[in-house]
Amino acid sequence: MRLSTFAACAAVFTGVAQAGPLFRRQNAVDPGQIRELAPQLGALPNPDPNLRGDCEGPRQANGEIPRIPCACPPTQDEYIRQLTANIQAGNAVRNPSVRVTFPTGDELQDKRDRITAAIITLQNLRGAGVGCPGVSTTLGVQSRNLDTCGDFSCNGPLPPPQVVQPVGGAPPAPPPQNNNNNNNNNNNNNGGGGGQLTRDEVARLAPDLGFVAGSKPVAGTADCEGPTQPNGVTPRVPCTCPPGREEFINQLFANAQEGRALRNPGVSLSFPLGDSVADKKARITASVITLQNLNGAGQGCPSVSTTLAAQSDALDRGGVANVASNRQNEPQSPNATVNNAEPTTTVTFHTTVTSIVTVTRAAPTGR
C-alpha cells in the first residue's frame, strides 16, 4: 500500500504524543460540542461483504489515491463515539501512552489539534496502532487547507463523504467451483449437490456467537467485558465485539464462497454443509477465522468474545454446537445445557481453540 506525505506526518504526531506522560481527563468538553467540531472524515466505509482486496481511498493532498482497507474509515457514529471517549480520557483509550487534546476554539492551532485528535483515534480504533490509516480520510487535504487559507475548506463547504470503492472497480465474481480442481471444495461447501453455496445455507448452519457486543461496558474505558471464562476470569474485549449477526453472516458467506479469508487471503477455510462432527467443527473454525479478520489481516474480534470454544468442545464430547436461534441476541451463560440435558455439572479442560473452555454435561443420576 502506498504511503503519502500525510501518512508520515500522522506518524510523527503519534510518535511525539507517545513521548509524553499521561494527562488529565478533559471532561469539560460536551459530547454535543465534540460531534459539532469533530473534523469530517470525507469518506465512508464500503459495506459490501463480497469485496476482494483493498479499496481506493480519497485523493490526498499530494494527488495520490491510496489503497486502504474497504472497512475504513469507520462510520461516523463509531468515529464520534471513540473520539469522545479519547477526549474525555485525555489519551487514546486503546493506546494510553498517546495524549489526546481537543480544543474548542477557532484558532488555527485549535483546528490542527482537532485533526490530530481525529488521526490518533483512527489509528487506534481496535488497539494500539490497530485501526484505519489517516489516508482513508480527507484529513490531509483539510490540514493543507488550514495552512493555505486558515480553514478546513478553501472553496466552499467540504463535499459530502463518498463510499470508498474497490481497486479496479467492482469486485470480481467468485472463481468457478465446478471444475476438476475444485471438486473437493464443492463437496465441502455444498454437500456435493453440484450447486453453489447460498447465503441462506450459511445463515442456517453458522454457529451462534453466544454473546452480545457492548452489553457490559467497563467504566472509564472503551472496552467491555466478554463472556466469563471457565477459570473465572472475565476478559476485556472491544465493545464492538462480537459483530452483529448480519455482519457476521455477510462476511462468513463471502469467505466461504472464496474458500479463504478475503481480508487475509493466506488463510484458507471451508464451510461444509454436512451433519458430521468434523463438518460442524469446520464451520466453527471458519467462524473463528472470519471473526479474527473482520477488518483486515488479523484485525477483528477475538474468539473469547464468543462461546465458540465451548461449542467446539461440546462437539468433541458428543453434544451439539449452538446454531442461529432466538438466542442469537442474548448473552449465553457458560452453564447453558446441551441437548436439553437434565441436572448439570460443569467440567473445565484444555482445548485447541482457546486455552480453557467450560462445557456442561448431564450430571450422574442417583446423587
Tab-separated table of C-alpha atoms in Angstrom:
chain	number	residue	atom	x	y	z
A	1	MET	CA	0.000	0.000	0.000
A	2	ARG	CA	1.419	3.388	-0.936
A	3	LEU	CA	2.167	5.954	1.757
A	4	SER	CA	1.579	9.647	1.333
A	5	THR	CA	3.348	12.567	2.955
A	6	PHE	CA	0.290	12.981	5.145
A	7	ALA	CA	0.663	9.437	6.494
A	8	ALA	CA	4.220	10.212	7.507
A	9	CYS	CA	3.084	13.387	9.257
A	10	ALA	CA	0.404	11.434	11.101
A	11	ALA	CA	3.044	9.010	12.320
A	12	VAL	CA	5.112	11.945	13.587
A	13	PHE	CA	2.093	13.293	15.505
A	14	THR	CA	1.638	9.929	17.178
A	15	GLY	CA	5.309	9.473	17.924
A	16	VAL	CA	5.569	12.873	19.588
A	17	ALA	CA	2.457	12.191	21.633
A	18	GLN	CA	3.810	8.869	22.812
A	19	ALA	CA	6.862	10.522	24.340
A	20	GLY	CA	4.796	12.436	26.911
A	21	PRO	CA	3.238	11.213	30.154
A	22	LEU	CA	-0.457	10.583	30.689
A	23	PHE	CA	-2.561	13.717	31.030
A	24	ARG	CA	-5.644	14.618	32.996
A	25	ARG	CA	-9.089	13.858	31.669
A	26	GLN	CA	-10.706	16.535	29.527
A	27	ASN	CA	-14.210	16.250	30.961
A	28	ALA	CA	-15.154	19.852	30.192
A	29	VAL	CA	-15.851	19.194	26.511
A	30	ASP	CA	-19.522	18.418	25.984
A	31	PRO	CA	-20.224	15.389	23.726
A	32	GLY	CA	-22.524	17.544	21.612
A	33	GLN	CA	-19.698	20.012	21.114
A	34	ILE	CA	-17.352	17.202	20.098
A	35	ARG	CA	-19.813	15.977	17.482
A	36	GLU	CA	-20.183	19.521	16.135
A	37	LEU	CA	-16.463	20.340	15.992
A	38	ALA	CA	-15.020	16.949	15.007
A	39	PRO	CA	-13.284	17.149	11.614
A	40	GLN	CA	-15.166	15.435	8.811
A	41	LEU	CA	-13.576	12.211	7.564
A	42	GLY	CA	-14.636	12.821	3.968
A	43	ALA	CA	-15.189	9.142	3.151
A	44	LEU	CA	-17.400	6.211	4.166
A	45	PRO	CA	-16.510	2.513	4.548
A	46	ASN	CA	-17.766	0.150	1.862
A	47	PRO	CA	-20.371	-2.187	3.425
A	48	ASP	CA	-20.256	-4.786	0.623
A	49	PRO	CA	-19.137	-8.045	2.290
A	50	ASN	CA	-18.147	-9.555	-1.059
A	51	LEU	CA	-15.307	-7.135	-1.762
A	52	ARG	CA	-11.973	-8.716	-2.641
A	53	GLY	CA	-8.777	-6.959	-1.584
A	54	ASP	CA	-8.376	-3.237	-0.973
A	55	CYS	CA	-10.388	-0.156	-1.832
A	56	GLU	CA	-9.269	3.181	-3.217
A	57	GLY	CA	-9.185	5.907	-0.612
A	58	PRO	CA	-9.949	9.580	-1.248
A	59	ARG	CA	-7.420	11.614	-3.247
A	60	GLN	CA	-4.738	13.026	-0.967
A	61	ALA	CA	-3.123	16.462	-0.819
A	62	ASN	CA	-0.214	15.223	-2.970
A	63	GLY	CA	-2.611	13.954	-5.654
A	64	GLU	CA	-2.202	10.270	-4.840
A	65	ILE	CA	-5.126	7.857	-4.469
A	66	PRO	CA	-4.043	5.377	-1.764
A	67	ARG	CA	-5.120	1.792	-1.265
A	68	ILE	CA	-6.913	1.277	2.029
A	69	PRO	CA	-8.935	-1.451	3.788
A	70	CYS	CA	-12.509	-1.351	2.487
A	71	ALA	CA	-13.752	-1.176	6.101
A	72	CYS	CA	-12.030	2.219	6.538
A	73	PRO	CA	-12.683	4.855	7.644
A	74	PRO	CA	-15.176	3.888	10.382
A	75	THR	CA	-18.786	5.003	10.301
A	76	GLN	CA	-19.498	8.479	11.628
A	77	ASP	CA	-21.181	7.143	14.772
A	78	GLU	CA	-18.262	4.857	15.632
A	79	TYR	CA	-15.761	7.639	14.931
A	80	ILE	CA	-17.557	10.103	17.192
A	81	ARG	CA	-18.065	7.504	19.940
A	82	GLN	CA	-14.373	6.631	20.132
A	83	LEU	CA	-13.204	10.223	19.652
A	84	THR	CA	-15.413	11.297	22.570
A	85	ALA	CA	-14.038	8.529	24.808
A	86	ASN	CA	-10.466	9.507	23.971
A	87	ILE	CA	-11.073	13.213	24.580
A	88	GLN	CA	-12.703	12.597	27.937
A	89	ALA	CA	-9.857	10.276	28.970
A	90	GLY	CA	-7.176	12.709	27.799
A	91	ASN	CA	-5.453	9.915	25.899
A	92	ALA	CA	-6.175	7.199	23.353
A	93	VAL	CA	-8.159	4.694	25.403
A	94	ARG	CA	-6.821	1.778	23.338
A	95	ASN	CA	-3.264	3.175	23.389
A	96	PRO	CA	-2.987	5.047	26.722
A	97	SER	CA	0.525	6.428	26.192
A	98	VAL	CA	-0.764	8.677	23.396
A	99	ARG	CA	-2.074	12.046	24.579
A	100	VAL	CA	-5.291	13.464	23.067
A	101	THR	CA	-6.455	17.072	23.334
A	102	PHE	CA	-9.464	18.678	21.693
A	103	PRO	CA	-9.501	22.471	21.999
A	104	THR	CA	-12.812	24.071	21.095
A	105	GLY	CA	-11.515	27.453	19.970
A	106	ASP	CA	-11.370	28.872	16.448
A	107	GLU	CA	-7.628	29.490	16.312
A	108	LEU	CA	-5.570	27.778	13.608
A	109	GLN	CA	-3.733	25.659	16.183
A	110	ASP	CA	-7.043	24.617	17.758
A	111	LYS	CA	-8.204	23.245	14.419
A	112	ARG	CA	-4.891	21.476	13.835
A	113	ASP	CA	-5.128	19.863	17.273
A	114	ARG	CA	-8.628	18.593	16.483
A	115	ILE	CA	-7.339	16.985	13.291
A	116	THR	CA	-4.542	15.348	15.295
A	117	ALA	CA	-7.096	14.000	17.791
A	118	ALA	CA	-9.092	12.552	14.897
A	119	ILE	CA	-5.979	10.887	13.388
A	120	ILE	CA	-4.973	9.354	16.721
A	121	THR	CA	-8.497	7.995	17.182
A	122	LEU	CA	-8.492	6.445	13.710
A	123	GLN	CA	-5.074	4.830	14.143
A	124	ASN	CA	-6.067	3.182	17.435
A	125	LEU	CA	-9.669	2.137	16.757
A	126	ARG	CA	-9.222	-1.517	17.721
A	127	GLY	CA	-5.995	-1.485	19.718
A	128	ALA	CA	-2.589	0.171	19.986
A	129	GLY	CA	-1.723	1.089	16.405
A	130	VAL	CA	-4.548	-1.070	15.043
A	131	GLY	CA	-7.159	0.930	13.185
A	132	CYS	CA	-7.551	2.931	9.981
A	133	PRO	CA	-4.810	4.917	8.231
A	134	GLY	CA	-5.140	8.675	8.017
A	135	VAL	CA	-5.107	8.378	4.223
A	136	SER	CA	-8.515	6.668	4.363
A	137	THR	CA	-9.872	10.192	5.010
A	138	THR	CA	-9.529	13.717	3.643
A	139	LEU	CA	-7.918	14.962	6.850
A	140	GLY	CA	-4.637	15.502	4.997
A	141	VAL	CA	-6.370	17.789	2.488
A	142	GLN	CA	-8.064	19.658	5.332
A	143	SER	CA	-4.712	20.092	7.097
A	144	ARG	CA	-3.193	21.566	3.922
A	145	ASN	CA	-6.196	23.892	3.600
A	146	LEU	CA	-5.556	25.167	7.119
A	147	ASP	CA	-2.054	26.146	6.026
A	148	THR	CA	-3.377	27.716	2.811
A	149	CYS	CA	-6.482	29.617	3.832
A	150	GLY	CA	-6.905	29.050	7.570
A	151	ASP	CA	-9.953	26.786	7.319
A	152	PHE	CA	-10.746	23.131	6.629
A	153	SER	CA	-12.024	24.036	3.168
A	154	CYS	CA	-10.835	26.889	0.955
A	155	ASN	CA	-13.561	26.659	-1.706
A	156	GLY	CA	-16.930	26.492	-0.027
A	157	PRO	CA	-18.194	23.669	2.192
A	158	LEU	CA	-16.478	20.294	2.129
A	159	PRO	CA	-18.095	17.843	-0.317
A	160	PRO	CA	-20.252	15.089	1.203
A	161	PRO	CA	-18.374	11.889	2.089
A	162	GLN	CA	-18.262	9.176	-0.563
A	163	VAL	CA	-18.211	5.402	-0.109
A	164	VAL	CA	-14.749	4.019	-0.898
A	165	GLN	CA	-14.687	1.821	-3.994
A	166	PRO	CA	-12.771	-1.405	-4.649
A	167	VAL	CA	-9.496	-1.146	-6.512
A	168	GLY	CA	-10.158	-1.681	-10.207
A	169	GLY	CA	-13.927	-1.184	-9.923
A	170	ALA	CA	-16.439	-3.838	-8.961
A	171	PRO	CA	-15.073	-6.940	-7.205
A	172	PRO	CA	-14.504	-9.966	-9.412
A	173	ALA	CA	-17.003	-12.782	-9.372
A	174	PRO	CA	-16.076	-15.808	-7.255
A	175	PRO	CA	-13.985	-18.355	-9.165
A	176	PRO	CA	-15.935	-21.225	-10.752
A	177	GLN	CA	-16.284	-24.215	-8.458
A	178	ASN	CA	-17.388	-26.917	-10.869
A	179	ASN	CA	-14.066	-27.855	-12.454
A	180	ASN	CA	-11.993	-30.893	-11.610
A	181	ASN	CA	-9.582	-28.957	-9.409
A	182	ASN	CA	-12.361	-27.717	-7.158
A	183	ASN	CA	-14.445	-30.863	-6.776
A	184	ASN	CA	-13.323	-31.298	-3.192
A	185	ASN	CA	-14.290	-27.723	-2.366
A	186	ASN	CA	-17.686	-28.273	-3.963
A	187	ASN	CA	-18.259	-31.300	-1.808
A	188	ASN	CA	-17.185	-29.420	1.297
A	189	ASN	CA	-19.154	-26.265	0.611
A	190	ASN	CA	-22.421	-27.597	-0.738
A	191	GLY	CA	-22.644	-31.219	0.338
A	192	GLY	CA	-21.720	-32.492	-3.113
A	193	GLY	CA	-25.032	-31.351	-4.614
A	194	GLY	CA	-23.357	-29.575	-7.526
A	195	GLY	CA	-24.807	-26.138	-6.697
A	196	GLN	CA	-23.107	-23.066	-5.315
A	197	LEU	CA	-23.210	-22.346	-1.595
A	198	THR	CA	-26.041	-19.948	-0.709
A	199	ARG	CA	-26.264	-17.291	1.962
A	200	ASP	CA	-29.352	-18.948	3.425
A	201	GLU	CA	-27.373	-22.152	3.950
A	202	VAL	CA	-24.605	-20.260	5.716
A	203	ALA	CA	-27.091	-18.370	7.892
A	204	ARG	CA	-28.863	-21.596	8.831
A	205	LEU	CA	-25.722	-23.542	9.729
A	206	ALA	CA	-23.419	-20.821	11.106
A	207	PRO	CA	-22.748	-21.184	14.848
A	208	ASP	CA	-24.378	-18.781	17.277
A	209	LEU	CA	-21.712	-16.424	18.623
A	210	GLY	CA	-23.374	-16.609	22.024
A	211	PHE	CA	-22.736	-13.064	23.215
A	212	VAL	CA	-23.895	-9.503	22.511
A	213	ALA	CA	-21.406	-6.700	21.789
A	214	GLY	CA	-21.356	-3.814	24.231
A	215	SER	CA	-23.570	-5.479	26.823
A	216	LYS	CA	-21.095	-4.958	29.701
A	217	PRO	CA	-19.084	-1.728	29.261
A	218	VAL	CA	-16.110	-1.179	31.570
A	219	ALA	CA	-16.329	2.272	33.171
A	220	GLY	CA	-13.661	4.736	32.072
A	221	THR	CA	-12.502	2.655	29.109
A	222	ALA	CA	-13.582	1.844	25.570
A	223	ASP	CA	-13.584	-1.881	26.405
A	224	CYS	CA	-16.346	-4.212	27.508
A	225	GLU	CA	-16.472	-7.446	29.471
A	226	GLY	CA	-16.737	-10.562	27.347
A	227	PRO	CA	-18.312	-13.844	28.396
A	228	THR	CA	-16.841	-15.091	31.671
A	229	GLN	CA	-14.235	-17.781	31.092
A	230	PRO	CA	-14.289	-21.121	32.935
A	231	ASN	CA	-11.271	-20.160	35.028
A	232	GLY	CA	-13.369	-17.358	36.499
A	233	VAL	CA	-11.672	-14.562	34.570
A	234	THR	CA	-13.889	-12.233	32.574
A	235	PRO	CA	-11.815	-10.995	29.613
A	236	ARG	CA	-11.912	-7.474	28.314
A	237	VAL	CA	-12.876	-7.318	24.657
A	238	PRO	CA	-13.597	-4.448	22.255
A	239	CYS	CA	-17.142	-3.185	22.822
A	240	THR	CA	-17.786	-3.738	19.120
A	241	CYS	CA	-17.162	-7.473	19.509
A	242	PRO	CA	-18.568	-9.820	18.503
A	243	PRO	CA	-20.194	-8.325	15.390
A	244	GLY	CA	-23.939	-8.367	14.825
A	245	ARG	CA	-25.430	-11.462	13.274
A	246	GLU	CA	-25.975	-9.853	9.857
A	247	GLU	CA	-22.409	-8.572	9.520
A	248	PHE	CA	-21.034	-11.902	10.741
A	249	ILE	CA	-23.089	-13.890	8.227
A	250	ASN	CA	-22.235	-11.498	5.378
A	251	GLN	CA	-18.508	-11.861	5.922
A	252	LEU	CA	-18.664	-15.580	6.670
A	253	PHE	CA	-20.651	-16.173	3.475
A	254	ALA	CA	-18.164	-14.164	1.400
A	255	ASN	CA	-15.229	-16.068	2.906
A	256	ALA	CA	-16.920	-19.445	2.455
A	257	GLN	CA	-17.616	-18.707	-1.203
A	258	GLU	CA	-13.987	-17.831	-1.784
A	259	GLY	CA	-12.560	-20.644	0.356
A	260	ARG	CA	-10.329	-18.205	2.233
A	261	ALA	CA	-10.454	-15.102	4.414
A	262	LEU	CA	-10.961	-12.275	1.946
A	263	ARG	CA	-9.284	-9.781	4.256
A	264	ASN	CA	-6.395	-12.186	4.930
A	265	PRO	CA	-6.087	-14.250	1.733
A	266	GLY	CA	-3.332	-16.502	3.037
A	267	VAL	CA	-5.772	-18.166	5.451
A	268	SER	CA	-7.976	-20.838	3.885
A	269	LEU	CA	-11.267	-22.107	5.263
A	270	SER	CA	-14.183	-24.352	4.316
A	271	PHE	CA	-17.866	-24.401	5.192
A	272	PRO	CA	-19.201	-27.942	4.745
A	273	LEU	CA	-22.949	-28.491	4.868
A	274	GLY	CA	-22.903	-31.966	6.397
A	275	ASP	CA	-24.012	-33.059	9.855
A	276	SER	CA	-20.888	-34.875	10.994
A	277	VAL	CA	-18.822	-33.640	13.935
A	278	ALA	CA	-15.986	-32.801	11.542
A	279	ASP	CA	-18.324	-30.706	9.390
A	280	LYS	CA	-19.622	-28.794	12.412
A	281	LYS	CA	-16.117	-28.181	13.748
A	282	ALA	CA	-15.016	-26.922	10.314
A	283	ARG	CA	-17.869	-24.421	10.390
A	284	ILE	CA	-16.752	-23.223	13.832
A	285	THR	CA	-13.188	-22.842	12.536
A	286	ALA	CA	-14.486	-20.835	9.563
A	287	SER	CA	-16.363	-18.615	12.011
A	288	VAL	CA	-13.276	-18.019	14.169
A	289	ILE	CA	-11.188	-17.128	11.098
A	290	THR	CA	-13.890	-14.744	9.906
A	291	LEU	CA	-14.065	-13.030	13.305
A	292	GLN	CA	-10.288	-12.630	13.559
A	293	ASN	CA	-10.088	-10.953	10.144
A	294	LEU	CA	-13.232	-8.807	10.082
A	295	ASN	CA	-11.437	-5.558	9.324
A	296	GLY	CA	-8.178	-6.734	7.784
A	297	ALA	CA	-5.441	-9.317	8.260
A	298	GLY	CA	-5.521	-10.155	11.958
A	299	GLN	CA	-7.779	-7.178	12.671
A	300	GLY	CA	-11.111	-8.283	14.023
A	301	CYS	CA	-12.671	-9.791	17.107
A	302	PRO	CA	-11.027	-12.318	19.454
A	303	SER	CA	-12.734	-15.693	19.772
A	304	VAL	CA	-13.026	-15.102	23.538
A	305	SER	CA	-15.710	-12.534	22.713
A	306	THR	CA	-17.879	-15.559	21.808
A	307	THR	CA	-18.731	-19.016	23.122
A	308	LEU	CA	-17.345	-20.825	20.062
A	309	ALA	CA	-14.633	-22.644	22.021
A	310	ALA	CA	-17.185	-24.170	24.382
A	311	GLN	CA	-19.307	-25.219	21.424
A	312	SER	CA	-16.312	-26.874	19.766
A	313	ASP	CA	-15.548	-28.891	22.845
A	314	ALA	CA	-19.196	-29.831	23.271
A	315	LEU	CA	-18.958	-31.448	19.846
A	316	ASP	CA	-15.944	-33.467	20.975
A	317	ARG	CA	-17.988	-34.778	23.886
A	318	GLY	CA	-20.992	-35.765	21.838
A	319	GLY	CA	-23.075	-32.614	22.212
A	320	VAL	CA	-24.169	-30.093	19.619
A	321	ALA	CA	-22.894	-26.641	18.700
A	322	ASN	CA	-25.409	-23.842	19.022
A	323	VAL	CA	-26.645	-22.537	15.672
A	324	ALA	CA	-28.586	-19.361	14.936
A	325	SER	CA	-31.764	-19.314	17.018
A	326	ASN	CA	-33.876	-16.996	19.103
A	327	ARG	CA	-30.883	-16.812	21.472
A	328	GLN	CA	-28.609	-15.095	18.951
A	329	ASN	CA	-29.235	-11.667	20.520
A	330	GLU	CA	-28.816	-12.800	24.119
A	331	PRO	CA	-25.610	-13.418	26.080
A	332	GLN	CA	-25.211	-17.132	26.624
A	333	SER	CA	-24.370	-18.475	30.047
A	334	PRO	CA	-21.316	-20.710	30.162
A	335	ASN	CA	-23.539	-23.178	32.051
A	336	ALA	CA	-26.205	-23.446	29.356
A	337	THR	CA	-27.372	-27.030	28.873
A	338	VAL	CA	-26.515	-29.031	25.780
A	339	ASN	CA	-29.178	-31.132	24.060
A	340	ASN	CA	-31.755	-30.325	26.748
A	341	ALA	CA	-29.686	-32.151	29.337
A	342	GLU	CA	-31.028	-32.870	32.817
A	343	PRO	CA	-29.323	-31.526	36.007
A	344	THR	CA	-25.832	-30.437	35.039
A	345	THR	CA	-22.255	-30.412	36.212
A	346	THR	CA	-19.508	-28.127	34.901
A	347	VAL	CA	-16.180	-29.539	33.702
A	348	THR	CA	-13.105	-27.458	32.818
A	349	PHE	CA	-10.367	-28.692	30.485
A	350	HIS	CA	-7.963	-27.614	27.729
A	351	THR	CA	-8.850	-27.218	24.042
A	352	THR	CA	-7.060	-26.227	20.857
A	353	VAL	CA	-9.343	-23.236	20.115
A	354	THR	CA	-8.547	-21.209	23.233
A	355	SER	CA	-6.641	-22.075	26.354
A	356	ILE	CA	-9.549	-23.189	28.534
A	357	VAL	CA	-13.267	-23.712	27.983
A	358	THR	CA	-16.205	-24.863	30.069
A	359	VAL	CA	-18.722	-27.453	28.922
A	360	THR	CA	-21.916	-28.514	30.675
A	361	ARG	CA	-22.823	-32.195	30.797
A	362	ALA	CA	-25.652	-34.138	32.338
A	363	ALA	CA	-24.969	-34.933	35.980
A	364	PRO	CA	-24.898	-38.596	37.036
A	365	THR	CA	-28.255	-39.773	38.330
A	366	GLY	CA	-28.788	-41.065	41.825
A	367	ARG	CA	-26.852	-38.282	43.612
